[in-house]
Coordinates of C-alpha atoms and ligand atoms in Angstrom, one line a residue:
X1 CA -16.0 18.1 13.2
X2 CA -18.2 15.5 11.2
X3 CA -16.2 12.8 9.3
X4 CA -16.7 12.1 5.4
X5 CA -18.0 8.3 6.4
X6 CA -20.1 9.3 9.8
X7 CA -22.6 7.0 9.7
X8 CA -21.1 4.1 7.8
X9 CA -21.4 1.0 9.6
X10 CA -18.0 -1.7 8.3
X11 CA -18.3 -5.4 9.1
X12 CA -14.7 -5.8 9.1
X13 CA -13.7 -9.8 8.8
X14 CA -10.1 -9.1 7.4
X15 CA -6.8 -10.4 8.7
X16 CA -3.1 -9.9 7.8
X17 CA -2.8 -6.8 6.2
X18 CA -4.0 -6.0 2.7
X19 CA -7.9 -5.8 4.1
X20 CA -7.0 -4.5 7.2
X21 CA -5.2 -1.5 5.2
X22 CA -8.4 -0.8 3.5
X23 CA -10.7 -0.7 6.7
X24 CA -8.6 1.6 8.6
X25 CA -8.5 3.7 5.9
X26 CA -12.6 3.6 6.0
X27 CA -12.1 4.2 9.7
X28 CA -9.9 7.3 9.3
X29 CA -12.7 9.0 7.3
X30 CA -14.6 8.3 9.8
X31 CA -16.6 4.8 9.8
X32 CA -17.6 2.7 12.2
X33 CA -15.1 -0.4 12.0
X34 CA -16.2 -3.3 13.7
X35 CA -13.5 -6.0 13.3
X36 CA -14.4 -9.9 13.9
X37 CA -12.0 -11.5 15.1
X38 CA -11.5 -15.5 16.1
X39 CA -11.8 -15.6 20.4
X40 CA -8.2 -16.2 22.2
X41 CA -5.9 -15.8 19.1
X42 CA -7.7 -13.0 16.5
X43 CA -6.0 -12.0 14.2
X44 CA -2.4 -13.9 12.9
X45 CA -0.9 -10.4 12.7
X46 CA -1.2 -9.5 16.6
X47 CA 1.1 -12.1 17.0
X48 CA 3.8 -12.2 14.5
X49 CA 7.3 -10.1 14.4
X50 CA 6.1 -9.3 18.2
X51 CA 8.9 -6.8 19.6
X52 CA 7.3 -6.3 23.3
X53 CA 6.4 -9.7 24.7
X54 CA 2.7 -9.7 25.7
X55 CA 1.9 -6.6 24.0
X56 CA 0.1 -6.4 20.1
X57 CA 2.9 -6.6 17.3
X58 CA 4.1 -3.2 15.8
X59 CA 2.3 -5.1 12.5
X60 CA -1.2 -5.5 14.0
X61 CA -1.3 -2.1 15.9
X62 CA -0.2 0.1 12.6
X63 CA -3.0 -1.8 9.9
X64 CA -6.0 -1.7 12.8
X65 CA -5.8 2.1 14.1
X66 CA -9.4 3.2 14.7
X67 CA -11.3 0.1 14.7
X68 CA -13.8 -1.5 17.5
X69 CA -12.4 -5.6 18.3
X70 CA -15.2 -8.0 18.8
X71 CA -14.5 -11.6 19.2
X72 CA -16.6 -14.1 17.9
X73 CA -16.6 -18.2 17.1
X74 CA -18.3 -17.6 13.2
X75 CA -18.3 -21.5 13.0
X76 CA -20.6 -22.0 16.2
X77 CA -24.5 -21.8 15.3
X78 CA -24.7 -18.7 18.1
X79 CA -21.8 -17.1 16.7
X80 CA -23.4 -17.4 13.2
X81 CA -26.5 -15.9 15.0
X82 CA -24.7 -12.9 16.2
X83 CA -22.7 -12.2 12.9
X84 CA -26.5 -12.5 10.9
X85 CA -27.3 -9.3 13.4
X86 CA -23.8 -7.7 12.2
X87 CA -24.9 -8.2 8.5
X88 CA -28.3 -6.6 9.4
X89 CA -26.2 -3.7 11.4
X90 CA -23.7 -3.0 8.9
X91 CA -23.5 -1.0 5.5
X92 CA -20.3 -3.2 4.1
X93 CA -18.8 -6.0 5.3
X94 CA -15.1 -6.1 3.9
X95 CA -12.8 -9.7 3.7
X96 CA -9.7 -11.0 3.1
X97 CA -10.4 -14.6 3.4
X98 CA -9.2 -17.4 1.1
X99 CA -11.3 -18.0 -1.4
X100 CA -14.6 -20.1 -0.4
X101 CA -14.0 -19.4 3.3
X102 CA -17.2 -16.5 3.6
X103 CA -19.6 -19.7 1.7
X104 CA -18.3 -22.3 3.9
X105 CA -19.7 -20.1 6.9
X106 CA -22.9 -19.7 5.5
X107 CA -22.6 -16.9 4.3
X108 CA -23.2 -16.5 0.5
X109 CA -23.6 -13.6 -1.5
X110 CA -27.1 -14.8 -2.0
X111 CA -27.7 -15.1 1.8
X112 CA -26.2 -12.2 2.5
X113 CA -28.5 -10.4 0.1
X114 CA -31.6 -11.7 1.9
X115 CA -30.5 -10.9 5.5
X116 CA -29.5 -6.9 3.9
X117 CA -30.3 -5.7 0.4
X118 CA -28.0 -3.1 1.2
X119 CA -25.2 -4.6 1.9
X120 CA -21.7 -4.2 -0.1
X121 CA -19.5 -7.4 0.0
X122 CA -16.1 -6.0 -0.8
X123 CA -13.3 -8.9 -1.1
X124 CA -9.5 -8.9 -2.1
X125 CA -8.5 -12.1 -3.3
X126 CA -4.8 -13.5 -4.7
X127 CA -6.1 -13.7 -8.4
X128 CA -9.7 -12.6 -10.0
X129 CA -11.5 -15.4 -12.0
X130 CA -9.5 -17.6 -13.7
X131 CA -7.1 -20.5 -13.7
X132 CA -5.1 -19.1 -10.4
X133 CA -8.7 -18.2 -8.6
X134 CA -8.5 -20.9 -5.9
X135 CA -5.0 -19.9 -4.7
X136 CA -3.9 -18.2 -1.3
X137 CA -1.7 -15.0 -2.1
X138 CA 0.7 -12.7 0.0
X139 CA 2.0 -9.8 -0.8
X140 CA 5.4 -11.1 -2.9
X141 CA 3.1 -13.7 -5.1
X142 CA 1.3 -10.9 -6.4
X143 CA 4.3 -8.5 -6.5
X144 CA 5.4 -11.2 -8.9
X145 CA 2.5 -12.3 -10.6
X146 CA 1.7 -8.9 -11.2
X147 CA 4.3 -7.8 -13.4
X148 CA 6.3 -6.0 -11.0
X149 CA 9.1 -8.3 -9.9
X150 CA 9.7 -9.4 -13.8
X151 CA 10.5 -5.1 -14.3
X152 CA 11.9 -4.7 -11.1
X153 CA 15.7 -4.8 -10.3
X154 CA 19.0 -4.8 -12.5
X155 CA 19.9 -6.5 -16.2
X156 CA 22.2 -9.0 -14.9
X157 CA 20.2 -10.1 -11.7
X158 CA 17.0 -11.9 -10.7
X159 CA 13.7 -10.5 -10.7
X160 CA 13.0 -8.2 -7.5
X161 CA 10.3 -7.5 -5.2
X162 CA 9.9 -4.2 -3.8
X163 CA 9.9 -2.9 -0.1
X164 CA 6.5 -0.9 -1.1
X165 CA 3.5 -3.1 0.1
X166 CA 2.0 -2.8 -3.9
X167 CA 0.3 -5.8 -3.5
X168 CA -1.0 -5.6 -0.1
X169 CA -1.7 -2.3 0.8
X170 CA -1.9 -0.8 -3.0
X171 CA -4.6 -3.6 -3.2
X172 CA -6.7 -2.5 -0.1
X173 CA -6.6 1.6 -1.1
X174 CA -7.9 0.0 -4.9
X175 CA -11.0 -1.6 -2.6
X176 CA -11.5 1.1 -0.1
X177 CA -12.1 3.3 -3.2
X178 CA -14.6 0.6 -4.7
X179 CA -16.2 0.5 -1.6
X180 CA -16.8 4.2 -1.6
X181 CA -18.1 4.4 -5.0
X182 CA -20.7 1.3 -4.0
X183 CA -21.8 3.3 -1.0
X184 CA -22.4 6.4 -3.3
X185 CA -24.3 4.2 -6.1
X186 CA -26.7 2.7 -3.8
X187 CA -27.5 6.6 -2.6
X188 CA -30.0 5.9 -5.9
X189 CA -30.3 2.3 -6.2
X190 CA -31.1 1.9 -2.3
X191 CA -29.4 -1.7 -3.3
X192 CA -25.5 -2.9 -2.4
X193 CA -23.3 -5.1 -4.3
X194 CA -20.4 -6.9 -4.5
X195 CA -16.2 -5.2 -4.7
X196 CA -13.9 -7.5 -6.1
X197 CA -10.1 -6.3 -6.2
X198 CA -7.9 -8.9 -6.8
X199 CA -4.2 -8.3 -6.0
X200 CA -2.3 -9.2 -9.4
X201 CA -5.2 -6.4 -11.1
X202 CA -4.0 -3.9 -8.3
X203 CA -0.2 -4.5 -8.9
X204 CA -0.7 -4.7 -13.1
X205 CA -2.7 -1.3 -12.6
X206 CA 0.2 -0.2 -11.0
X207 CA 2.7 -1.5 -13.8
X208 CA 0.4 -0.1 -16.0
X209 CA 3.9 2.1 -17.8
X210 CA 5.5 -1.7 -18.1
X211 CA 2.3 -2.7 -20.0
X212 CA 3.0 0.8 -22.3
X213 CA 6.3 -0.4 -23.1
X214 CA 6.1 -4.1 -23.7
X215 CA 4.1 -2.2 -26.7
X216 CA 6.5 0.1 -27.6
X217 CA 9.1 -2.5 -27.4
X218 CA 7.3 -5.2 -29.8
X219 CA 6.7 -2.4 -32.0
X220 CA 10.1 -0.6 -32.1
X221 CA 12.2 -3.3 -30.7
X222 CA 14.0 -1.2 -28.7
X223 CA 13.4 1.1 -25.9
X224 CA 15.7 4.0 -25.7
X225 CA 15.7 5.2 -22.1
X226 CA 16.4 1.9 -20.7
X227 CA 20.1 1.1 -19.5
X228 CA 19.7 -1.7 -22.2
X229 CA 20.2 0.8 -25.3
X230 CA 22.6 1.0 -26.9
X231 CA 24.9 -1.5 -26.1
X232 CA 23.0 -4.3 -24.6
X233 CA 20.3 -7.0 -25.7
X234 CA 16.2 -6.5 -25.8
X235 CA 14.4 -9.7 -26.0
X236 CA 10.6 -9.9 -26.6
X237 CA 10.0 -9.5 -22.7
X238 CA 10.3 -5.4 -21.4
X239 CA 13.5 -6.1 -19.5
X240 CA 14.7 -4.5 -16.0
X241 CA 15.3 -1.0 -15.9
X242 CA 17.5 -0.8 -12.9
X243 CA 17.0 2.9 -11.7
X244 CA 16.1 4.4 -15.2
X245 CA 13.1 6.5 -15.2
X246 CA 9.4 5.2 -15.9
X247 CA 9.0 8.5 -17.6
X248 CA 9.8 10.6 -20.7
X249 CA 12.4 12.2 -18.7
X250 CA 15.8 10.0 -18.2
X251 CA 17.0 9.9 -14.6
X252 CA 18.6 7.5 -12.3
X253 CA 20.6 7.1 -8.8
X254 CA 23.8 8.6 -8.3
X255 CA 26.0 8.6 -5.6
X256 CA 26.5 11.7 -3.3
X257 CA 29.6 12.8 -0.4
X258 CA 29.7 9.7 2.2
X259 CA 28.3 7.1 0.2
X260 CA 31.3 4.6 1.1
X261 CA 29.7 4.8 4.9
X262 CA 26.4 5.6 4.5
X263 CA 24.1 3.5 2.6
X264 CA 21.4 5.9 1.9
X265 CA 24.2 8.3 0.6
X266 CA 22.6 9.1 -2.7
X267 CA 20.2 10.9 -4.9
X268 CA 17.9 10.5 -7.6
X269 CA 18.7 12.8 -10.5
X270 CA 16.3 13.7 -13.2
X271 CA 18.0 14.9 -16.4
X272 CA 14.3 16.9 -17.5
X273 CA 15.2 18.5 -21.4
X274 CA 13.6 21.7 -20.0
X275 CA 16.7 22.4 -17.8
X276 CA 19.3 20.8 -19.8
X277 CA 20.7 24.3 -19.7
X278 CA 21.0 24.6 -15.7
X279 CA 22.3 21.1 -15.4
X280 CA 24.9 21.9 -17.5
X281 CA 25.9 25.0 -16.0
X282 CA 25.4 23.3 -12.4
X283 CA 28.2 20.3 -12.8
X284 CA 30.6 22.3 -15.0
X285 CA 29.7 20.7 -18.8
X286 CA 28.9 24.2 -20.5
X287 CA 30.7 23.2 -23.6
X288 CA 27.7 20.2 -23.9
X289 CA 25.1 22.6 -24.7
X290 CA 27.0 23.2 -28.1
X291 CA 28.1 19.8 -28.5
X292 CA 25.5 18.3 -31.3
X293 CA 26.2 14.9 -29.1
X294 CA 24.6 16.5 -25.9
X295 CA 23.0 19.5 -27.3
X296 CA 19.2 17.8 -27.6
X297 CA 17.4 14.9 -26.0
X298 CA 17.2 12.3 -28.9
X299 CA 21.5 12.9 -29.6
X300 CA 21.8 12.3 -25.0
X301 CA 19.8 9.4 -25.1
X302 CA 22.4 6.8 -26.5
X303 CA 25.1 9.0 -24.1
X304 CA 23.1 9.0 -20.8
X305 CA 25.4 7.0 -19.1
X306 CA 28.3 9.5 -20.2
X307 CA 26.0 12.2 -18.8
X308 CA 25.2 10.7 -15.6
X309 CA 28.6 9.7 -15.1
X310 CA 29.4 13.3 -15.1
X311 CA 26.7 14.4 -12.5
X312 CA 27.6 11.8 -10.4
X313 CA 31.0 13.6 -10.6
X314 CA 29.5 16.6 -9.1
X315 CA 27.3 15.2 -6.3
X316 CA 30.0 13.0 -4.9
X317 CA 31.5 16.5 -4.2
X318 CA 28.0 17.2 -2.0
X319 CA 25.7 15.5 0.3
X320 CA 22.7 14.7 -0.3
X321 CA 21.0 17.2 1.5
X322 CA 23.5 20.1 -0.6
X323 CA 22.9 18.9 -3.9
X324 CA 19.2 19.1 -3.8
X325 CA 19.4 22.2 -2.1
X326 CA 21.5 23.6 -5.0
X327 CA 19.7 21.6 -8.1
X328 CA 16.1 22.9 -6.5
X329 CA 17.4 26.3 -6.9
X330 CA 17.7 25.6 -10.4
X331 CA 14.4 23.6 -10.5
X332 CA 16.2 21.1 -11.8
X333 CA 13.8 17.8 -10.2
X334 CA 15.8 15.4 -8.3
X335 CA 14.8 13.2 -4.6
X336 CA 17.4 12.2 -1.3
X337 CA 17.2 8.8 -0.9
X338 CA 15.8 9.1 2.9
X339 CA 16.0 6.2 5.2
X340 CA 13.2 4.5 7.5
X341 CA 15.4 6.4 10.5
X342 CA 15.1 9.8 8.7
X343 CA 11.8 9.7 8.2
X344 CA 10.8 8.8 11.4
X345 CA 12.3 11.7 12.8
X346 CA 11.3 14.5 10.1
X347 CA 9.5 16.8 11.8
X348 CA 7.3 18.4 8.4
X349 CA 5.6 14.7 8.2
X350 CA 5.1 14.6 12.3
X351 CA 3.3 18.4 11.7
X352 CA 0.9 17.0 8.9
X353 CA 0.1 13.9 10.8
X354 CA 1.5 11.5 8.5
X355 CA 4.1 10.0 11.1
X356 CA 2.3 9.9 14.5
X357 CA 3.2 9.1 17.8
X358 CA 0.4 6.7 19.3
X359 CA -0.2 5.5 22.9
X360 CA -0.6 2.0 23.3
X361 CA -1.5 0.3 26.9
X362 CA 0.7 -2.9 26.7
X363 CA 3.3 -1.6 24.6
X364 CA 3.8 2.4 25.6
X365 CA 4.1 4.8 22.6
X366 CA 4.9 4.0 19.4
X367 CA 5.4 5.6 15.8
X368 CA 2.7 5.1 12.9
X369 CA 2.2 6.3 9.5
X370 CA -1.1 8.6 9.9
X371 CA -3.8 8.8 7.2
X372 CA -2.0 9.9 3.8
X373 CA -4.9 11.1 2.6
X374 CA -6.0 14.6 3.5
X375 CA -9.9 15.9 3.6
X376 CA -10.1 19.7 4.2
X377 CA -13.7 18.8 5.9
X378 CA -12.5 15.7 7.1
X379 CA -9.3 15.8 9.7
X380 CA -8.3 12.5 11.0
X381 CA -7.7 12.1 14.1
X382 CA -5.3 8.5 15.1
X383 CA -6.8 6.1 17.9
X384 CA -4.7 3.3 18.8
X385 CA -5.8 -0.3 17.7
X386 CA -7.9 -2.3 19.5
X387 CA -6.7 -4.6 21.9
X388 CA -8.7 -8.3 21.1
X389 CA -12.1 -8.0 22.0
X390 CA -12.0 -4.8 23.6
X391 CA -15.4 -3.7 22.5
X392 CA -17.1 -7.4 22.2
X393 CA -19.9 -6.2 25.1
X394 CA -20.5 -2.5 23.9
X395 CA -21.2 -4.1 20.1
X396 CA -23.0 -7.0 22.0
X397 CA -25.1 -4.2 23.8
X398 CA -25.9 -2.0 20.6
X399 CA -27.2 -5.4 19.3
X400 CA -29.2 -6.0 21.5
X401 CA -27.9 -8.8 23.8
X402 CA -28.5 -7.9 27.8
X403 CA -25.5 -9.0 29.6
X404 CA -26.9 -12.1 31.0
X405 CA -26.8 -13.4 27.5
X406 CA -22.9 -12.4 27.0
X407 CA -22.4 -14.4 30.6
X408 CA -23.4 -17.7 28.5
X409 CA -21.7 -16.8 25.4
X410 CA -18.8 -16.5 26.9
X411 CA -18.9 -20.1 28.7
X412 CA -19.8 -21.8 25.4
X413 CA -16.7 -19.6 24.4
X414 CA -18.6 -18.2 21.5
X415 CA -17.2 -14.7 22.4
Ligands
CAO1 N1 -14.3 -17.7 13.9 C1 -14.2 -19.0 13.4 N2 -13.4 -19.3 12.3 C2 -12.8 -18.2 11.7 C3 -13.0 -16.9 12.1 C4 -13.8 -16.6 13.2 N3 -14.0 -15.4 13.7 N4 -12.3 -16.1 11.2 C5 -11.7 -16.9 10.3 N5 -12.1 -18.2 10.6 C6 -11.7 -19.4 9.8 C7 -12.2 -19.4 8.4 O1 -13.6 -19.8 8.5 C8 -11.3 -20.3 7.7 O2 -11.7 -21.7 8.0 P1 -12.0 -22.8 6.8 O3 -10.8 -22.8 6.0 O4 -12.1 -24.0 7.6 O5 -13.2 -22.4 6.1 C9 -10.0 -20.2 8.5 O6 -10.3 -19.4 9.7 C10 -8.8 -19.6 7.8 O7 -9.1 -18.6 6.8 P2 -8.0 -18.3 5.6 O8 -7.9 -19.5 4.8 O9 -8.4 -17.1 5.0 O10 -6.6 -18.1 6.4 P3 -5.2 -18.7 6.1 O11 -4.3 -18.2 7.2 O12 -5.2 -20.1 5.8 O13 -4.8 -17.9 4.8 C11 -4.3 -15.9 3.4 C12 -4.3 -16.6 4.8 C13 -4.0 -14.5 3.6 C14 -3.3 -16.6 2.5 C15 -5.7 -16.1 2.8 O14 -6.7 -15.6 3.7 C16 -5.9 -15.4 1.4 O15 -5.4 -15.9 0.4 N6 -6.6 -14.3 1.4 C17 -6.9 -13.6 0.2 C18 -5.7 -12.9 -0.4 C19 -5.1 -11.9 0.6 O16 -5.8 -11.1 1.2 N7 -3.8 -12.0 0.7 C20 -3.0 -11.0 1.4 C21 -2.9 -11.3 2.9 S1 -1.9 -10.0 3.5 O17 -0.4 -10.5 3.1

């Protein structure tokens, strides 16, 4: 089966793992992802949280799936040859670098332009222009200069970052999409140009609901289905909501049978207005759907802890697994907290290909999230990573160096 990107050509200088998330994405739809890496080390990731001595780190070999390893010394005059060749090769060339790093190589958006009219330049940086522009960023900076870790967590603790990669990962799928609308504008312009996405934009766009209510709450002072109301304080800042919906309906975590044991013992419970009848029918409150108190959403919301309370009465009585069985009968919306273990194992995500097993040479097989995203006309199909510079003489070749040439370019340890 042809891919969606067959054809595409990626020039992929990323490292760590918010660019290398967006060019394996690129490389499950089907491009070409040649990654540059530095010779004898590559990159930082192959090495770090190793859990098989020798072998590629679980982080390196789940962020590089599908790509082609070439190594190459870009700070060497032949090495700056070889990667002008790449820029002639490629369609984009994707990277993570701080910023300055791709100028102090030579090259410039300007050079660039002049080796390859057609060639897309798509960077993440920390910040976009502006006072923090110059800064190096990982993941939590942005988490927290984003928006999320000032929203995130409970009233009466510190701010919190979250175990979802927003600012890594949520920043590469923002660029592989800008990469993908640059391919399909120069279809008419015939011309490339450069993808900025800057990882405190990619976490703010994903706070965009914390942005909705900072205006709600300088308007109204107040924000009713947050923990805070009634009886506790709003300053000017939209405070921590602890587990309380980001959405018109209230919900939170409540705990289910085991939870003294079992950490993952709960389950989020949505108290949606259009089942208010089932819910109360389900945990035994009947006499609520009378009670003016209970009886509509605007008289719950300054009693939602009273009515959680009372649901958390009934799942305590089930696991997990019983309750949603029973409140998805009803259609009342609620989610299992599942653990990393569970997941691993759940055999609906192994038969889409979102978990997969993948073979690796040095470390034996090991588990991966697949491609999340799913083309009817476009099946991916997992490769392992690249070990470093696995495919520096078949890239060499399709450039045209003859192997003599690599002979020499691998004594002056260019390669
Ligand atoms: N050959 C020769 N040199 C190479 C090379 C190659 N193949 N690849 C990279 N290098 C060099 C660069 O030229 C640079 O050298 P100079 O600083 O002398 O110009 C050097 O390696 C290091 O690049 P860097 O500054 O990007 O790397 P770092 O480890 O110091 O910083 C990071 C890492 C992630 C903080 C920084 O790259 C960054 O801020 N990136 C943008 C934001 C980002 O993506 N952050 C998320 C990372 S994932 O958590």
């Amino acid at each position: 089966m042809a891919l969606a990107l067959d054809g595409v050509r990626i020039l992929d200088f990323t490292h760590v793992q918010s660019g290398p998330t967006c060019t394996q994405l690129l490389a499950w739809l089907g491009a070409d992802v040649i990654k540059v890496e530095k010779p004898g080390s590559g990159d930082i990731t192959r090495q770090q949280l190793r859990d098989v001595p020798g072998a590629d780190s679980l982080y390196f070999t789940m962020l590089n799936h599908n790509k082609r390893s070439i190594t190459l010394d870009t700070k060497s005059e032949q090495g700056k040859q070889i990667l002008e060749r790449l820029v002639r090769h490629c369609d984009v060339l994707v990277e993570n670098f701080a910023p300055g790093v791709l100028d102090r190589m030579g090259f410039t958006w300007g050079r660039i332009q002049e080796i390859n009219p057609r060639m897309i330049v798509a960077s993440v940086k920390g910040f976009g222009p502006g006072p923090y522009e110059e800064c190096k960023v990982y993941e939590n900076v942005a988490q927290c200069a984003g928006g999320a870790a000032s929203t995130t967590g409970f009233d009466d603790g510190p701010p919190l970052v979250t175990g979802a990669q927003i600012g890594d990962s949520g920043t590469g799928l923002h660029l592989a999409l800008g990469i993908v609308a640059a391919l399909y504008q120069r279809v008419a312009t015939g011309r490339g140009q450069k993808v900025l996405a800057a990882m405190q934009d990619g976490v703010l766009n994903l706070c965009r609901v914390k942005l909705r209510d900072q205006q709600r709450l300088a308007r109204t002072a107040v924000l009713t289905e947050y923990p805070q109301y009634p009886h506790g304080r709003f300053g000017s800042a939209v405070p921590r909501a602890a587990n309380a919906s980001g959405g018109g309906q209230p919900g939170t975590i409540v705990k289910c049978k085991g939870w003294e044991r079992d950490p993952n013992a709960y389950l989020y419970f949505i108290a949606q207005a259009p089942v208010w009848k089932e819910i109360c029918h389900v945990i035994g409150r009947e006499q609520w759907l009378t009670d003016p108190n209970f009886a509509t959403p605007e008289a719950r919301l300054p009693r939602l802890k009273e009515v959680f309370e009372a649901v958390e009465a009934w799942t305590v009585t089930k696991t997990k697994f019983e309750a949603m069985a029973i409140l998805n009968e009803h259609d009342i919306p609620c989610g299992p907290i599942l653990s990393m273990e569970g997941l691993a194992h759940d055999p609906a995500l192994r038969a889409t290909g979102t978990i997969v097993e993948v073979d690796h040479p040095k470390r034996g097989p090991y588990l991966s999230v697949g491609n999340p995203i799913k083309l009817s006309a476009s099946a991916t199909k997992v490769r392992r990573s690249p070990l470093l510079g696995e495919h520096t003489d078949e890239i060499l070749a399709e450039l045209g160096y003859a192997a003599a040439d690599l002979d020499s370019l691998r004594a002056a340890k260019v390669i």
